[in-house]
Each structure stands twice: as C-alpha cells, then as structure tokens.
Amino acid sequence: VKPRYQSVPGTRDLFPALAERYAATERIAREVFQSYGYGEIRTPIFEHRELFARSVGETTDIVHKEMYEFEDRAGASGAGARLVLRPESTASVVRALVQRGLQEVPLPIRLWYAGPHFRRERPQKGRYREFRQIGVELFAPPSPAADAEVLTMLHRFLTAVGVPEPVLKINSLGTPVWRKRLADALREQLLPRASDLGEDDRRRLDVNPLRLFDSKDAAAQRLVAAAKLPALDDAARQYHDELLGLLAAAGVPFVEEPRLVRGLDYYTMTVFEVTSERLGAQNAILGGGRYDELVADLGGPVLSGMGFAIGQDRLIDAATGDPREAKTVFWVVPMSPAEFEYGLKACSELRRQYPEAVVELDLSGRGFKKGVARAAQIADSPETYAFKVADVRVAFIGPDERASGSLKIRDVKTREERTAPLSELRAGGRVP
Ligand code: HAM
C-alpha cells in the first residue's frame, strides 16, 4: 500500500548517491567561480512579492502564474505582507546589494549562489516546482569583455562538470529604445491576426508583445516565427559583434539565435541559453543575460549587471560520468555487545590511520557471520552510497582482539586476512 504521507508533486527527495552529485557540482562551481574572483552570496528563500513583480515583470509567466505566494500574518503594525518563495535570485541579489549600499563598493562586484527556487509549473522530467539553481552575477560597466568573461567562465564550468557538447545560443535584445521598436513591430504585424490568438496571448500582445515569444500555443508560435524583426541599431550590433569575436577568440562555441528573448523582463542587450541534446523537452540547462537597468529600477545607482542561472537538476541529468570518489570501506564487526567499547576505539584508530577511507561500525552485535553477510551487501550495492565502493574490508573484534589490543582485517574480495596491533594498522608499508 501507498504510504499515507507523500511528497508534494514537483518536489524530490535526494538520497545520498544523488545528493552527492549535487554537492559535487557545487564544489566545482565554488572552485571555478572563485578562481575568477566570485564570492558566494546567500539570500533569503522568501522575499516581498513586489520585488519580483517589479524586476522579472508582472506579465511574465513566472510572476503572473507560477509564484508561491502567501500573506505573512499581520504584526503589531497592522496589515500583513505579501510574500513569495523566490522564483529566481537575480532580483534578490540586486535587492541585497542596493539594501547594503553600493556607494563605497569598488567595482566589479562578482557573486555566485546555489540553492532551491520555486515555480508552480506543471511537473515533468526536468521541470520541478522546487528546483535548484547555481547562478552568477557580475556588476560592472557594460562591455563585451564583461560578457565574454562570464561566458568563458561558464564554458569552463560546464566542461569541468562534464556536459558533453553544450550548445550556447546567443542573441542581443538591443537597447531599451530598440526593444520598444521591436514591441511596436510585433504589435503592428500581429494585431490584424489577433483573433487567431488565445486570451492570454491577446493580453500579451496588448501589454508586453515580447512575452509572445514564451507562448506555448502553436498559432502564436507560428505568427511570432513569421514576424519580421527590425534590425539591431548600430551601437548594439557593434557591441554584439565584438562579443562574438571575443568568444570565438576564447574558443567558446556558440550559435546566434535571433528569436531568443528569455522569459524575464529585465534583460537588455546580451541574452543567452545553453541547451543539451541529452535532455528531453526541457532542454535548457541554463539561461542568462545582461541587465543594464535593473539596479536603478530597484532603487540603486546606475549600475549594469550580467549573469546566468544553471538549472542544477538539468545539469546533473545532462552530465556524463560519476563524480563520486571511490573509497575503501572498513566494516567493523563486534562479535557481541560486550565488544562495543573496544569497537568504538578501533573505529577511531582506523579513521585516524585511514583518513581517506570510510569506517562503519556494525551496530547489531549479532556475531561475525551476520556481520560478514552485511559487508557483502555493501560491495554489491554501490549506488546506495555517497561514494563509489572501491573495496570492502571487514574488521573482526572478539574477546581475543580486545585482550591483545589488535584487529583482524579481511579483504572481502581477495579473502586475504591479517592481524595487526591497533596502533599500527597501517604499519609495514603495505596498505591492506
Ligand atoms: P531562467 O531562465 O528563468 O533564468 O532559469 C534558469 C534555468 O533554471 C533554466 O534554464 C532551467 O535550467 C532552470 N529552471 C527554471 N525553471 C525550472 C523548473 N521548474 N525546473 C527545473 N529547472 C528549472 C533565471 O532564473 C535568471 N535569474 C537567470 C539570470 C541570472 N539572468 C541573469 N542572471
């Protein structure tokens, strides 16, 4: 029968073998990003709703229908606050910087983060309601070099994690003036066909035509695909060409994708996504871009930002190889409860002398035979562990071992056995 308590649809439990893969990508992120000068930032899991409405945009799917919202209970001051679980972190990072004060801070500011985010989407493979992101935000004057640095670092990271042939799709959304021209062009061309559109898309056409690019409706997709887009203005074109030149020089492969607009409102100029052939329908491993106006929009000074967020769940699905370390397991078996005190001591000695190994105490105290059977299970179920099982050694503790202060160790695979004094388990140069 099905247990009474089930997890909420779209959320997942990560057991050790999988959790270790998450931890490994976070370790690589810390290493790679730190080597470029990025420091970690941790912001709250919940924020005021208004923060995301103002930045990501009221008309985006994320804000319009995917946020988990709740009313905080009213305090002494009266009305409660409208809070949301964070659907992304760029707005939170900008809020944190503006709140701290950006007056005296030397530029550039380089930050990275990792953690859970929440969107109420329809769950499917690669799409969760609680998902995890690893992200980066760079605050510096806008320049193709800044964008190139971020994208080169991203490429380094994906290579280090082992994503085979990631495809970087890149576009420029131009200046806000050009974006307005793009919106007008879409409105002009699509308005005569508005009756072909659903209610949601008609609203998009009216309020924020660029959001039509996110539409999942076939008719809307066809119309958008057929629409003629205005050419980028010269300044944006030159900026973008310079960036593409820097990427080519740095050996970062990319494809230009003129219709890539991204599902969040704050972007200006450079936008990009990385997809992988190894994923199914939800094939975007990550997305990002430049935001030249967000800091000022959220009450800060004129300061540009640029960054990306990787869907960690998709990253792990796309990556090949097993990042887990191979480890030796010592399975320490006290013959009976009378041997536990010596068993605990023996475990401490093993851990001291074999810091790279895993030392586990058999807590059953039900004799050697059962203990050995359990050790065989360890060797046979490597997927259960946070590490790969290189080999298993059983350490026996009976009255004899306790009396002589020694340990008998057997290699489960070779069945080789030896007895050594507790203080010199690793002595003699031979690593058992
Ligand atoms: P985003 O495109 O909304 O951008 O999300 C980035 C990535 O998060 C996606 O490409 C995807 O891999 C992952 N993701 C999003 N929703 C889900 C979900 N429901 N389940 C699993 N994975 C998901 C942002 O969030 C921006 N803050 C990125 C950014 C940073 N732009 C500038 N700086």
Coordinates of C-alpha atoms and ligand atoms in Angstrom, one line a residue:
V1 CA 0.0 0.0 0.0
K2 CA 1.0 3.6 -0.6
P3 CA 2.3 5.3 2.5
R4 CA 0.0 7.9 3.9
Y5 CA 2.4 10.8 3.5
Q6 CA 3.6 11.6 0.1
S7 CA 5.9 14.5 -1.0
V8 CA 4.3 17.4 -2.8
P9 CA 4.2 16.9 -6.6
G10 CA 7.1 18.6 -8.3
T11 CA 9.4 18.1 -5.3
R12 CA 12.0 15.5 -4.9
D13 CA 14.0 13.7 -2.2
L14 CA 17.7 13.4 -2.9
F15 CA 19.2 10.3 -1.3
P16 CA 23.0 10.1 -0.8
A17 CA 24.1 8.8 -4.2
L18 CA 22.2 11.6 -6.0
A19 CA 22.8 14.2 -3.3
E20 CA 26.5 13.7 -3.7
R21 CA 26.2 14.6 -7.4
Y22 CA 24.6 17.9 -6.4
A23 CA 27.3 18.5 -3.9
A24 CA 30.0 17.7 -6.5
T25 CA 28.6 20.3 -8.9
E26 CA 28.5 22.9 -6.1
R27 CA 32.2 22.1 -5.2
I28 CA 33.2 22.6 -8.9
A29 CA 31.2 25.8 -9.0
R30 CA 32.9 27.1 -5.9
E31 CA 36.3 26.2 -7.3
V32 CA 35.9 27.6 -10.8
F33 CA 34.0 30.7 -9.9
Q34 CA 36.3 31.5 -7.0
S35 CA 39.3 31.3 -9.4
Y36 CA 37.6 34.2 -11.4
G37 CA 37.1 36.2 -8.2
Y38 CA 33.5 35.4 -7.5
G39 CA 32.4 35.1 -3.8
E40 CA 29.3 33.3 -2.6
I41 CA 26.2 35.1 -1.6
R42 CA 23.2 33.6 0.2
T43 CA 19.9 35.5 0.2
P44 CA 16.6 34.5 1.8
I45 CA 14.3 31.9 0.4
F46 CA 11.4 34.3 0.6
E47 CA 11.0 37.9 -0.4
H48 CA 8.3 40.5 -0.9
R49 CA 6.2 39.7 -3.9
E50 CA 6.7 43.2 -5.2
L51 CA 10.5 42.6 -5.8
F52 CA 9.8 40.1 -8.5
A53 CA 6.8 41.9 -9.9
R54 CA 9.0 44.9 -10.4
S55 CA 12.0 43.1 -11.9
V56 CA 11.0 39.8 -13.5
G57 CA 7.8 41.5 -14.7
E58 CA 4.1 41.4 -13.8
T59 CA 3.2 40.0 -17.2
T60 CA 5.7 37.1 -17.2
D61 CA 4.5 33.6 -16.6
I62 CA 6.8 33.4 -13.6
V63 CA 5.1 36.3 -11.8
H64 CA 1.7 36.0 -13.3
K65 CA 1.0 32.4 -12.5
E66 CA 3.9 30.5 -11.1
M67 CA 4.9 32.0 -7.8
Y68 CA 4.0 30.5 -4.4
E69 CA 2.5 33.4 -2.6
F70 CA 1.3 33.8 1.0
E71 CA 0.2 36.5 3.3
D72 CA 2.5 36.9 6.3
R73 CA 0.5 37.2 9.4
A74 CA -0.1 40.8 10.4
G75 CA 2.2 42.1 13.2
A76 CA 1.6 44.8 15.7
S77 CA 1.8 47.3 12.8
G78 CA -1.3 46.1 11.1
A79 CA -1.5 44.7 7.6
G80 CA 0.4 41.5 6.7
A81 CA 3.0 41.5 4.0
R82 CA 2.6 39.7 0.6
L83 CA 5.5 37.3 0.4
V84 CA 6.6 34.7 -2.2
L85 CA 9.1 31.8 -2.3
R86 CA 11.8 33.1 -4.6
P87 CA 11.3 32.0 -8.2
E88 CA 14.8 33.2 -9.2
S89 CA 17.7 35.0 -7.5
T90 CA 18.9 37.9 -9.7
A91 CA 16.3 40.2 -8.2
S92 CA 17.3 39.1 -4.7
V93 CA 21.0 39.7 -5.3
V94 CA 20.3 43.2 -6.7
R95 CA 18.0 43.9 -3.7
A96 CA 20.7 42.8 -1.3
L97 CA 23.3 45.0 -2.9
V98 CA 21.1 48.0 -3.1
Q99 CA 20.0 47.5 0.5
R100 CA 23.6 47.2 1.7
G101 CA 24.5 50.4 -0.2
L102 CA 26.6 50.5 -3.4
Q103 CA 28.2 53.9 -2.8
E104 CA 31.6 52.8 -1.5
V105 CA 31.9 49.4 -3.0
P106 CA 34.7 49.0 -5.6
L107 CA 33.7 47.5 -9.0
P108 CA 33.4 44.9 -10.3
I109 CA 31.3 43.0 -7.9
R110 CA 31.4 39.3 -8.6
L111 CA 28.9 37.0 -6.8
W112 CA 27.7 33.4 -7.2
Y113 CA 24.9 31.4 -5.4
A114 CA 23.3 28.0 -5.2
G115 CA 20.1 26.9 -3.7
P116 CA 16.4 26.0 -4.1
H117 CA 13.9 28.1 -6.1
F118 CA 10.2 27.7 -6.6
R119 CA 7.8 27.9 -9.5
R120 CA 4.4 26.4 -9.8
E121 CA 4.8 24.8 -13.2
R122 CA 3.4 21.5 -14.4
P123 CA 5.8 18.9 -13.1
Q124 CA 7.6 16.6 -15.7
K125 CA 11.0 15.3 -16.2
G126 CA 13.5 18.2 -15.8
R127 CA 10.7 20.5 -14.6
Y128 CA 10.1 20.7 -10.9
R129 CA 8.2 23.0 -8.5
E130 CA 11.2 23.1 -6.2
F131 CA 14.3 23.1 -8.4
R132 CA 17.9 24.1 -7.7
Q133 CA 19.9 26.8 -9.4
I134 CA 23.6 27.6 -9.5
G135 CA 24.0 31.2 -10.6
V136 CA 26.4 34.0 -11.1
E137 CA 26.0 37.8 -11.2
L138 CA 28.7 40.3 -12.3
F139 CA 28.2 44.0 -11.7
A140 CA 30.5 46.2 -13.8
P141 CA 30.2 48.8 -16.5
P142 CA 28.7 47.2 -19.6
S143 CA 31.3 45.9 -22.1
P144 CA 31.7 43.0 -24.5
A145 CA 34.7 41.9 -22.4
A146 CA 32.5 41.6 -19.2
D147 CA 30.0 39.4 -21.1
A148 CA 32.9 37.4 -22.6
E149 CA 34.4 36.8 -19.2
V150 CA 31.1 35.5 -17.8
L151 CA 30.5 33.2 -20.8
T152 CA 34.1 31.9 -20.8
M153 CA 33.8 31.0 -17.2
L154 CA 30.5 29.3 -17.8
H155 CA 32.1 27.3 -20.6
R156 CA 34.9 26.3 -18.2
F157 CA 32.4 25.2 -15.6
L158 CA 30.3 23.1 -18.0
T159 CA 33.4 21.4 -19.2
A160 CA 34.6 20.7 -15.7
V161 CA 31.3 19.2 -14.8
G162 CA 31.3 17.0 -17.9
V163 CA 28.4 18.3 -20.0
P164 CA 29.1 16.9 -23.5
E165 CA 28.7 19.4 -26.3
P166 CA 26.7 22.1 -24.7
V167 CA 25.2 24.5 -27.3
L168 CA 25.4 28.2 -26.3
K169 CA 22.6 30.1 -28.1
I170 CA 23.1 33.8 -28.0
N171 CA 21.2 37.0 -29.0
S172 CA 21.1 40.7 -28.4
L173 CA 17.9 42.4 -27.2
G174 CA 19.4 45.7 -28.0
T175 CA 18.9 48.9 -26.0
P176 CA 15.5 49.7 -24.4
V177 CA 14.8 52.1 -27.3
W178 CA 15.3 49.2 -29.8
R179 CA 13.2 46.8 -27.7
K180 CA 10.4 49.3 -27.8
R181 CA 10.7 49.3 -31.6
L182 CA 10.7 45.5 -31.6
A183 CA 7.5 45.5 -29.5
D184 CA 5.8 48.0 -31.8
A185 CA 6.8 45.9 -34.9
L186 CA 5.3 42.8 -33.3
R187 CA 2.1 44.7 -32.3
E188 CA 1.7 46.1 -35.8
Q189 CA 2.2 42.8 -37.6
L190 CA 0.2 40.6 -35.2
L191 CA -2.7 42.9 -34.3
P192 CA -4.6 42.1 -37.6
R193 CA -4.3 38.4 -36.7
A194 CA -5.2 38.9 -33.0
S195 CA -8.4 36.8 -33.5
D196 CA -6.1 33.7 -34.1
L197 CA -4.7 34.2 -30.6
G198 CA -5.9 32.9 -27.3
E199 CA -6.9 35.2 -24.5
D200 CA -3.5 35.0 -22.7
D201 CA -1.7 35.9 -25.9
R202 CA -4.0 38.7 -26.8
R203 CA -3.3 40.2 -23.4
R204 CA 0.5 39.7 -24.1
L205 CA 0.1 41.5 -27.4
D206 CA -1.6 44.3 -25.7
V207 CA 0.6 44.8 -22.7
N208 CA 4.0 43.3 -23.5
P209 CA 4.4 41.8 -27.0
L210 CA 7.8 40.4 -26.3
R211 CA 6.2 37.9 -24.0
L212 CA 4.6 36.3 -27.1
F213 CA 7.9 34.6 -27.6
D214 CA 7.2 32.5 -24.5
S215 CA 3.8 31.3 -25.7
K216 CA 3.3 27.6 -25.8
D217 CA 0.4 28.0 -28.2
A218 CA 1.1 26.8 -31.8
A219 CA -0.8 29.6 -33.5
A220 CA 1.1 32.3 -31.5
Q221 CA 4.4 30.5 -32.2
R222 CA 3.8 30.4 -35.9
L223 CA 2.9 34.1 -36.0
V224 CA 6.0 35.1 -34.0
A225 CA 8.2 32.9 -36.1
A226 CA 6.9 34.6 -39.3
A227 CA 7.1 38.1 -38.0
K228 CA 9.8 40.4 -39.4
L229 CA 12.0 41.8 -36.7
P230 CA 13.7 45.2 -37.1
A231 CA 17.5 45.2 -37.5
L232 CA 19.5 46.0 -34.3
D233 CA 20.7 49.5 -34.1
D234 CA 24.3 50.2 -34.9
A235 CA 25.6 50.5 -31.4
A236 CA 24.0 47.3 -30.2
R237 CA 25.1 45.5 -33.4
Q238 CA 28.7 46.6 -32.9
Y239 CA 28.7 45.6 -29.2
H240 CA 27.3 42.2 -30.1
D241 CA 29.8 41.5 -32.9
E242 CA 32.6 42.5 -30.6
L243 CA 31.3 40.0 -28.1
L244 CA 31.0 37.2 -30.7
G245 CA 34.6 38.0 -31.7
L246 CA 35.9 37.6 -28.2
L247 CA 34.0 34.3 -27.7
A248 CA 35.5 32.9 -30.9
A249 CA 39.0 34.0 -29.8
A250 CA 38.5 32.4 -26.4
G251 CA 37.4 29.1 -28.1
V252 CA 33.8 29.2 -26.8
P253 CA 31.5 27.7 -29.4
F254 CA 28.1 29.5 -29.9
V255 CA 25.2 29.8 -32.3
E256 CA 23.3 33.1 -33.0
E257 CA 19.6 32.8 -32.2
P258 CA 17.8 36.0 -33.3
R259 CA 14.5 35.0 -31.7
L260 CA 15.9 34.2 -28.3
V261 CA 14.2 36.7 -25.9
R262 CA 14.1 34.9 -22.5
G263 CA 11.1 34.7 -20.2
L264 CA 12.1 37.5 -17.8
D265 CA 11.6 41.3 -18.4
Y266 CA 14.8 42.7 -17.0
Y267 CA 17.2 41.9 -19.8
T268 CA 18.9 44.4 -22.1
M269 CA 21.5 43.6 -24.9
T270 CA 23.1 40.2 -24.5
V271 CA 20.9 37.2 -23.7
F272 CA 21.8 33.5 -23.9
E273 CA 20.8 29.9 -23.1
V274 CA 22.6 26.6 -23.2
T275 CA 20.8 23.5 -24.3
S276 CA 21.8 19.9 -24.3
E277 CA 20.9 17.1 -26.7
R278 CA 21.0 14.7 -23.8
L279 CA 17.9 16.3 -22.3
G280 CA 14.3 15.8 -23.4
A281 CA 11.7 18.5 -23.9
Q282 CA 13.1 20.6 -21.0
N283 CA 16.4 21.0 -22.7
A284 CA 17.6 24.4 -21.4
I285 CA 20.3 23.8 -18.9
L286 CA 20.7 27.4 -18.1
G287 CA 19.8 30.9 -19.1
G288 CA 21.1 34.4 -18.6
G289 CA 22.0 37.8 -19.9
R290 CA 22.7 41.4 -19.2
Y291 CA 20.5 43.8 -17.3
D292 CA 21.6 47.4 -17.6
E293 CA 18.6 49.0 -15.8
L294 CA 17.6 46.6 -13.1
V295 CA 19.8 48.0 -10.3
A296 CA 18.4 51.5 -10.9
D297 CA 14.8 50.2 -11.2
L298 CA 15.2 48.6 -7.8
G299 CA 16.3 51.9 -6.3
G300 CA 20.1 51.7 -6.7
P301 CA 22.6 53.7 -8.7
V302 CA 23.1 53.3 -12.4
L303 CA 25.0 50.0 -12.5
S304 CA 24.9 47.2 -15.0
G305 CA 24.7 43.5 -14.2
M306 CA 25.2 40.4 -16.2
G307 CA 24.8 36.8 -15.2
F308 CA 23.2 33.4 -15.6
A309 CA 21.5 30.7 -13.6
I310 CA 22.0 27.0 -14.3
G311 CA 19.2 24.5 -13.6
Q312 CA 21.2 22.2 -11.4
D313 CA 18.7 19.3 -11.8
R314 CA 19.1 19.5 -15.6
L315 CA 22.8 20.0 -15.3
I316 CA 23.1 16.7 -13.5
D317 CA 20.9 14.9 -16.0
A318 CA 23.0 16.2 -18.9
A319 CA 26.4 15.5 -17.3
T320 CA 28.1 12.2 -18.0
G321 CA 30.3 10.3 -15.6
D322 CA 30.1 9.7 -11.9
P323 CA 31.8 12.4 -9.9
R324 CA 31.7 10.3 -6.7
E325 CA 35.0 9.3 -5.2
A326 CA 36.0 5.7 -4.9
K327 CA 36.6 4.8 -1.3
T328 CA 37.6 1.8 0.8
V329 CA 35.0 0.8 3.4
F330 CA 36.1 -0.7 6.7
W331 CA 33.1 -2.6 8.2
V332 CA 33.9 -3.1 11.8
V333 CA 32.1 -6.1 13.4
P334 CA 32.0 -6.5 17.2
M335 CA 31.1 -10.2 17.9
S336 CA 28.7 -9.2 20.7
P337 CA 27.6 -6.1 22.7
A338 CA 30.5 -6.7 25.1
E339 CA 32.9 -5.7 22.3
F340 CA 31.3 -2.3 21.5
E341 CA 33.6 -0.2 23.7
Y342 CA 36.7 -1.7 22.0
G343 CA 34.8 -1.5 18.7
L344 CA 34.4 2.3 19.0
K345 CA 38.0 2.7 19.9
A346 CA 39.1 0.5 16.9
C347 CA 36.9 2.7 14.6
S348 CA 38.6 5.9 15.8
E349 CA 42.0 4.3 15.2
L350 CA 41.0 3.2 11.7
R351 CA 39.7 6.7 10.9
R352 CA 42.9 8.3 12.2
Q353 CA 45.2 6.0 10.2
Y354 CA 43.0 5.9 7.0
P355 CA 41.6 9.4 6.7
E356 CA 40.6 8.7 3.1
A357 CA 38.5 5.6 3.9
V358 CA 35.0 5.2 5.3
V359 CA 34.8 3.4 8.6
E360 CA 31.4 2.0 9.7
L361 CA 30.6 0.1 12.9
D362 CA 28.2 -2.8 12.7
L363 CA 25.7 -1.9 15.5
S364 CA 23.9 -5.2 15.6
G365 CA 26.4 -7.2 17.8
R366 CA 24.9 -10.4 16.4
G367 CA 28.1 -12.3 15.6
F368 CA 30.6 -12.5 12.8
K369 CA 28.5 -14.4 10.3
K370 CA 25.8 -11.8 10.1
G371 CA 28.4 -9.1 10.0
V372 CA 30.2 -10.6 7.1
A373 CA 26.9 -11.1 5.2
R374 CA 26.2 -7.4 5.7
A375 CA 29.6 -6.4 4.4
A376 CA 28.9 -8.3 1.2
Q377 CA 25.8 -6.2 0.7
I378 CA 27.9 -3.0 0.8
A379 CA 30.1 -4.3 -2.1
D380 CA 27.0 -5.3 -4.1
S381 CA 25.0 -2.0 -3.8
P382 CA 27.4 0.8 -4.7
E383 CA 24.5 3.0 -5.9
T384 CA 23.3 3.4 -2.4
Y385 CA 26.3 5.3 -1.2
A386 CA 27.6 8.9 -1.5
F387 CA 30.8 7.4 -2.7
K388 CA 31.8 4.6 -5.0
V389 CA 32.8 1.5 -3.1
A390 CA 36.4 0.6 -4.2
D391 CA 36.7 -2.3 -1.8
V392 CA 35.3 -3.6 1.5
R393 CA 37.3 -4.8 4.4
V394 CA 35.8 -6.5 7.4
A395 CA 37.4 -5.8 10.8
F396 CA 36.6 -8.5 13.4
I397 CA 36.5 -7.8 17.1
G398 CA 36.1 -10.6 19.5
P399 CA 37.5 -11.2 23.1
D400 CA 40.9 -12.2 21.6
E401 CA 41.3 -9.0 19.7
R402 CA 40.2 -7.0 22.7
A403 CA 42.6 -8.8 25.0
S404 CA 45.6 -8.4 22.7
G405 CA 44.7 -4.8 21.5
S406 CA 44.6 -5.9 17.9
L407 CA 42.3 -6.1 14.9
K408 CA 41.8 -8.8 12.4
I409 CA 41.1 -7.4 8.9
R410 CA 39.8 -9.4 5.9
D411 CA 39.6 -8.1 2.3
V412 CA 36.1 -9.2 1.2
K413 CA 37.1 -9.7 -2.4
T414 CA 40.5 -11.5 -2.1
R415 CA 39.6 -13.1 1.3
E416 CA 43.1 -12.2 2.4
E417 CA 43.3 -11.8 6.2
R418 CA 45.8 -10.3 8.6
T419 CA 46.0 -9.2 12.2
A420 CA 47.7 -6.1 13.4
P421 CA 48.1 -4.1 16.6
L422 CA 45.5 -1.3 16.9
S423 CA 48.2 1.4 17.0
E424 CA 49.9 0.2 13.8
L425 CA 47.2 -0.9 11.5
R426 CA 48.9 0.7 8.5
A427 CA 52.4 -0.2 9.5
G428 CA 54.9 -2.1 7.4
G429 CA 54.3 0.0 4.3
R430 CA 51.7 -2.5 3.0
V431 CA 48.4 -0.8 2.6
P432 CA 45.9 -3.6 3.3
Ligands
HAM1 P1 15.6 31.2 -16.0 O1 15.8 31.0 -17.5 O2 14.2 31.6 -15.6 O3 16.6 32.4 -15.6 O4 16.1 30.0 -15.2 C1 17.4 29.5 -15.4 C2 17.4 28.0 -15.5 O5 16.8 27.4 -14.4 C3 16.6 27.4 -16.7 O6 17.4 27.4 -17.9 C4 16.4 26.0 -16.2 O7 17.5 25.2 -16.4 C5 16.2 26.1 -14.7 N1 14.8 26.1 -14.3 C6 13.9 27.0 -14.4 N2 12.7 26.6 -14.0 C7 12.9 25.3 -13.7 C8 12.0 24.3 -13.2 N3 10.7 24.5 -13.0 N4 12.5 23.0 -13.0 C9 13.8 22.8 -13.2 N5 14.7 23.7 -13.7 C10 14.2 25.0 -13.9 C11 16.7 32.9 -14.4 O8 16.3 32.4 -13.4 C12 17.6 34.2 -14.3 N6 17.7 34.6 -12.9 C13 19.0 33.9 -14.8 C14 19.9 35.0 -14.8 C15 20.9 35.3 -13.8 N7 19.9 36.1 -15.6 C16 20.9 36.9 -15.2 N8 21.4 36.5 -14.1

